[in-house]
GROMACS .gro file of C-alpha atoms in nm:
model
  199
    1MET     CA    1   0.000   0.000   0.000
    2HIS     CA    2   0.279   0.244   0.086
    3LEU     CA    3   0.457   0.175  -0.243
    4SER     CA    4   0.146   0.268  -0.441
    5LEU     CA    5   0.107   0.578  -0.224
    6LEU     CA    6   0.469   0.679  -0.292
    7ALA     CA    7   0.412   0.629  -0.665
    8ALA     CA    8   0.098   0.843  -0.657
    9LEU     CA    9   0.257   1.123  -0.452
   10GLY     CA   10   0.603   1.114  -0.610
   11PRO     CA   11   0.755   1.299  -0.906
   12PHE     CA   12   0.571   1.077  -1.157
   13GLY     CA   13   0.235   1.139  -0.988
   14LEU     CA   14   0.123   1.444  -0.793
   15GLY     CA   15   0.477   1.569  -0.733
   16HIS     CA   16   0.433   1.635  -0.361
   17HIS     CA   17   0.693   1.801  -0.143
   18PRO     CA   18   1.001   1.583  -0.074
   19ALA     CA   19   0.922   1.586   0.300
   20VAL     CA   20   0.592   1.407   0.229
   21LEU     CA   21   0.776   1.138   0.034
   22LEU     CA   22   1.041   1.105   0.306
   23TRP     CA   23   0.770   1.065   0.572
   24ASN     CA   24   0.595   0.790   0.375
   25LEU     CA   25   0.925   0.616   0.297
   26HIS     CA   26   1.008   0.629   0.667
   27LEU     CA   27   0.679   0.455   0.752
   28LEU     CA   28   0.735   0.202   0.476
   29LEU     CA   29   1.060   0.096   0.644
   30LEU     CA   30   0.954   0.145   1.005
   31VAL     CA   31   0.649  -0.082   1.011
   32PRO     CA   32   0.835  -0.401   0.904
   33LEU     CA   33   1.122  -0.320   1.141
   34LEU     CA   34   0.883  -0.291   1.432
   35ALA     CA   35   0.724  -0.622   1.343
   36LEU     CA   36   1.061  -0.799   1.313
   37THR     CA   37   1.213  -0.658   1.631
   38ALA     CA   38   0.907  -0.687   1.856
   39PRO     CA   39   0.979  -0.899   2.162
   40ALA     CA   40   0.799  -1.231   2.177
   41CYS     CA   41   0.513  -1.217   2.423
   42ARG     CA   42   0.320  -1.522   2.533
   43LEU     CA   43  -0.024  -1.467   2.675
   44TYR     CA   44  -0.183  -1.739   2.878
   45PRO     CA   45  -0.560  -1.785   2.863
   46HIS     CA   46  -0.591  -1.765   3.242
   47SER     CA   47  -0.403  -1.433   3.255
   48VAL     CA   48  -0.687  -1.188   3.189
   49SER     CA   49  -0.500  -0.882   3.314
   50ALA     CA   50  -0.209  -0.951   3.076
   51ALA     CA   51  -0.451  -0.988   2.786
   52VAL     CA   52  -0.623  -0.662   2.877
   53ARG     CA   53  -0.289  -0.483   2.902
   54ALA     CA   54  -0.192  -0.619   2.562
   55TYR     CA   55  -0.514  -0.556   2.371
   56LEU     CA   56  -0.657  -0.243   2.536
   57PRO     CA   57  -0.412   0.005   2.377
   58ALA     CA   58  -0.474  -0.145   2.032
   59ALA     CA   59  -0.851  -0.136   2.086
   60LEU     CA   60  -0.837   0.228   2.199
   61HIS     CA   61  -0.626   0.314   1.896
   62TRP     CA   62  -0.881   0.157   1.661
   63LEU     CA   63  -1.176   0.317   1.840
   64PHE     CA   64  -1.012   0.659   1.819
   65ALA     CA   65  -0.948   0.615   1.447
   66LEU     CA   66  -1.306   0.501   1.385
   67SER     CA   67  -1.439   0.800   1.581
   68GLY     CA   68  -1.335   1.011   1.283
   69LEU     CA   69  -1.637   0.874   1.100
   70PHE     CA   70  -1.852   1.065   1.349
   71GLY     CA   71  -1.648   1.386   1.345
   72ILE     CA   72  -1.469   1.331   1.676
   73ALA     CA   73  -1.110   1.263   1.567
   74ASP     CA   74  -0.920   1.478   1.319
   75ASN     CA   75  -0.880   1.351   0.964
   76TRP     CA   76  -0.508   1.271   0.992
   77PRO     CA   77  -0.509   1.042   1.296
   78SER     CA   78  -0.835   0.881   1.187
   79TRP     CA   79  -0.690   0.767   0.852
   80GLN     CA   80  -0.912   0.992   0.640
   81LEU     CA   81  -0.645   1.214   0.492
   82TYR     CA   82  -0.686   1.088   0.135
   83SER     CA   83  -1.053   0.995   0.158
   84SER     CA   84  -1.341   1.192   0.010
   85ARG     CA   85  -1.493   1.231   0.354
   86PRO     CA   86  -1.311   1.540   0.494
   87GLU     CA   87  -1.499   1.865   0.518
   88SER     CA   88  -1.453   2.137   0.258
   89TRP     CA   89  -1.483   2.509   0.332
   90GLN     CA   90  -1.491   2.741   0.031
   91LEU     CA   91  -1.483   3.121   0.044
   92TRP     CA   92  -1.694   3.293  -0.223
   93ILE     CA   93  -1.687   3.669  -0.291
   94ARG     CA   94  -1.968   3.862  -0.460
   95ARG     CA   95  -1.861   3.944  -0.816
   96ASP     CA   96  -1.904   4.321  -0.787
   97HIS     CA   97  -1.702   4.321  -0.461
   98ALA     CA   98  -1.405   4.130  -0.608
   99ALA     CA   99  -1.202   4.449  -0.652
  100ARG     CA  100  -1.211   4.501  -0.274
  101LEU     CA  101  -0.983   4.204  -0.214
  102PRO     CA  102  -0.621   4.285  -0.125
  103ASP     CA  103  -0.372   4.259  -0.410
  104ASN     CA  104  -0.210   3.947  -0.264
  105LEU     CA  105  -0.544   3.757  -0.285
  106GLN     CA  106  -0.648   3.876  -0.632
  107PRO     CA  107  -0.453   3.604  -0.823
  108TRP     CA  108  -0.637   3.332  -0.630
  109LEU     CA  109  -0.984   3.461  -0.713
  110SER     CA  110  -1.132   3.229  -0.974
  111ARG     CA  111  -1.255   3.381  -1.301
  112THR     CA  112  -1.555   3.149  -1.282
  113VAL     CA  113  -1.872   3.328  -1.175
  114VAL     CA  114  -2.164   3.124  -1.038
  115ASP     CA  115  -2.485   3.315  -0.966
  116GLY     CA  116  -2.288   3.636  -0.916
  117TRP     CA  117  -2.027   3.481  -0.684
  118GLN     CA  118  -1.657   3.397  -0.739
  119PRO     CA  119  -1.465   3.137  -0.536
  120LEU     CA  120  -1.131   3.214  -0.378
  121SER     CA  121  -0.917   2.905  -0.440
  122LEU     CA  122  -0.759   2.798  -0.111
  123GLU     CA  123  -0.612   2.494  -0.288
  124ARG     CA  124  -0.421   2.691  -0.553
  125LEU     CA  125  -0.300   2.940  -0.295
  126SER     CA  126  -0.178   2.660  -0.068
  127PHE     CA  127   0.005   2.483  -0.353
  128ALA     CA  128   0.175   2.810  -0.452
  129ALA     CA  129   0.278   2.892  -0.094
  130THR     CA  130   0.371   2.547   0.042
  131SER     CA  131   0.377   2.304  -0.255
  132SER     CA  132   0.108   2.102  -0.078
  133PRO     CA  133  -0.270   2.104  -0.048
  134PRO     CA  134  -0.435   2.275   0.247
  135VAL     CA  135  -0.484   2.073   0.563
  136PRO     CA  136  -0.810   1.878   0.513
  137GLU     CA  137  -0.945   1.978   0.854
  138ASP     CA  138  -1.246   2.205   0.901
  139ARG     CA  139  -1.090   2.394   1.195
  140PHE     CA  140  -0.785   2.483   0.988
  141GLN     CA  141  -0.987   2.589   0.684
  142ALA     CA  142  -1.212   2.806   0.904
  143ALA     CA  143  -0.907   2.978   1.055
  144VAL     CA  144  -0.754   3.044   0.712
  145ILE     CA  145  -1.080   3.190   0.583
  146GLU     CA  146  -1.111   3.407   0.894
  147ALA     CA  147  -0.757   3.538   0.838
  148PHE     CA  148  -0.845   3.626   0.478
  149LEU     CA  149  -1.165   3.802   0.584
  150GLN     CA  150  -0.970   4.013   0.833
  151THR     CA  151  -0.769   4.159   0.543
  152MET     CA  152  -1.082   4.262   0.350
  153PRO     CA  153  -1.306   4.564   0.407
  154THR     CA  154  -1.597   4.475   0.637
  155SER     CA  155  -1.845   4.578   0.367
  156THR     CA  156  -1.729   4.295   0.137
  157ASP     CA  157  -2.011   4.048   0.071
  158PHE     CA  158  -1.896   3.689   0.109
  159GLN     CA  159  -2.033   3.344   0.171
  160ILE     CA  160  -1.864   3.033   0.300
  161ARG     CA  161  -1.991   2.708   0.156
  162ILE     CA  162  -1.936   2.418   0.392
  163THR     CA  163  -1.965   2.068   0.249
  164GLU     CA  164  -1.943   1.799   0.516
  165PRO     CA  165  -2.057   1.448   0.595
  166HIS     CA  166  -2.375   1.410   0.795
  167GLN     CA  167  -2.300   1.375   1.167
  168PHE     CA  168  -2.440   1.023   1.207
  169ARG     CA  169  -2.502   0.907   0.848
  170TRP     CA  170  -2.139   0.977   0.750
  171TRP     CA  171  -2.184   0.829   0.401
  172GLN     CA  172  -2.417   1.120   0.313
  173ARG     CA  173  -2.294   1.477   0.255
  174ARG     CA  174  -2.469   1.803   0.329
  175GLU     CA  175  -2.400   2.167   0.243
  176ARG     CA  176  -2.438   2.467   0.470
  177ARG     CA  177  -2.359   2.834   0.414
  178VAL     CA  178  -2.221   3.109   0.634
  179PHE     CA  179  -2.279   3.473   0.537
  180THR     CA  180  -2.138   3.686   0.820
  181LEU     CA  181  -1.828   3.702   1.037
  182GLN     CA  182  -2.050   3.647   1.341
  183GLN     CA  183  -2.185   3.323   1.192
  184LEU     CA  184  -1.827   3.214   1.117
  185ARG     CA  185  -1.729   3.274   1.480
  186GLU     CA  186  -2.031   3.070   1.594
  187GLU     CA  187  -1.914   2.786   1.367
  188GLN     CA  188  -1.565   2.811   1.515
  189ALA     CA  189  -1.701   2.807   1.871
  190ARG     CA  190  -1.852   2.460   1.822
  191PHE     CA  191  -1.508   2.301   1.771
  192LEU     CA  192  -1.351   2.132   2.073
  193LEU     CA  193  -1.008   2.276   1.988
  194ASN     CA  194  -0.918   2.630   1.889
  195ALA     CA  195  -1.025   2.730   1.539
  196ARG     CA  196  -0.931   3.099   1.544
  197SER     CA  197  -0.656   3.248   1.331
  198VAL     CA  198  -0.348   3.386   1.503
  199ARG     CA  199  -0.152   3.675   1.357
   0.00000   0.00000   0.00000
């Protein structure tokens, strides 16, 4: 699996940053080494406490990873980094307010106009700045959008389109929209961890 991932991310695929390839190569080598050098451990059927000590950490690890399906764990530790499940936050600016954007954001404003709105491409901006896609985590995307909004005049009309999996029926997606900075802050307040931008 890691070899196919390296091929997809490498110079013949998506051309990701060398650090990403090094990280995945490290894991490709580390996992077999851990399996080969693990000390032999014999569990006896009558030793319940030893079995619990052995299996409880693994069970907690799996439960934490599976909790990502219900929006509890972040996408990276819950193995959803490359899945289609992660949330997507998109910032849209009203067409006739596009000139109000700062000069450093103008190149990332899409020329596509949908119902009088233009999207600001967080993906293209992230690739240009860091050679990698943005972090696929709703808290991070909300903080980036908030930082962008702080550089714009307060009279700029915007909307944030949030596409996310349903809370309990995670195989279904839903879309919500945010139209004001106050609504954005209310969205950020519902996160367990900080979702505010820091300057």
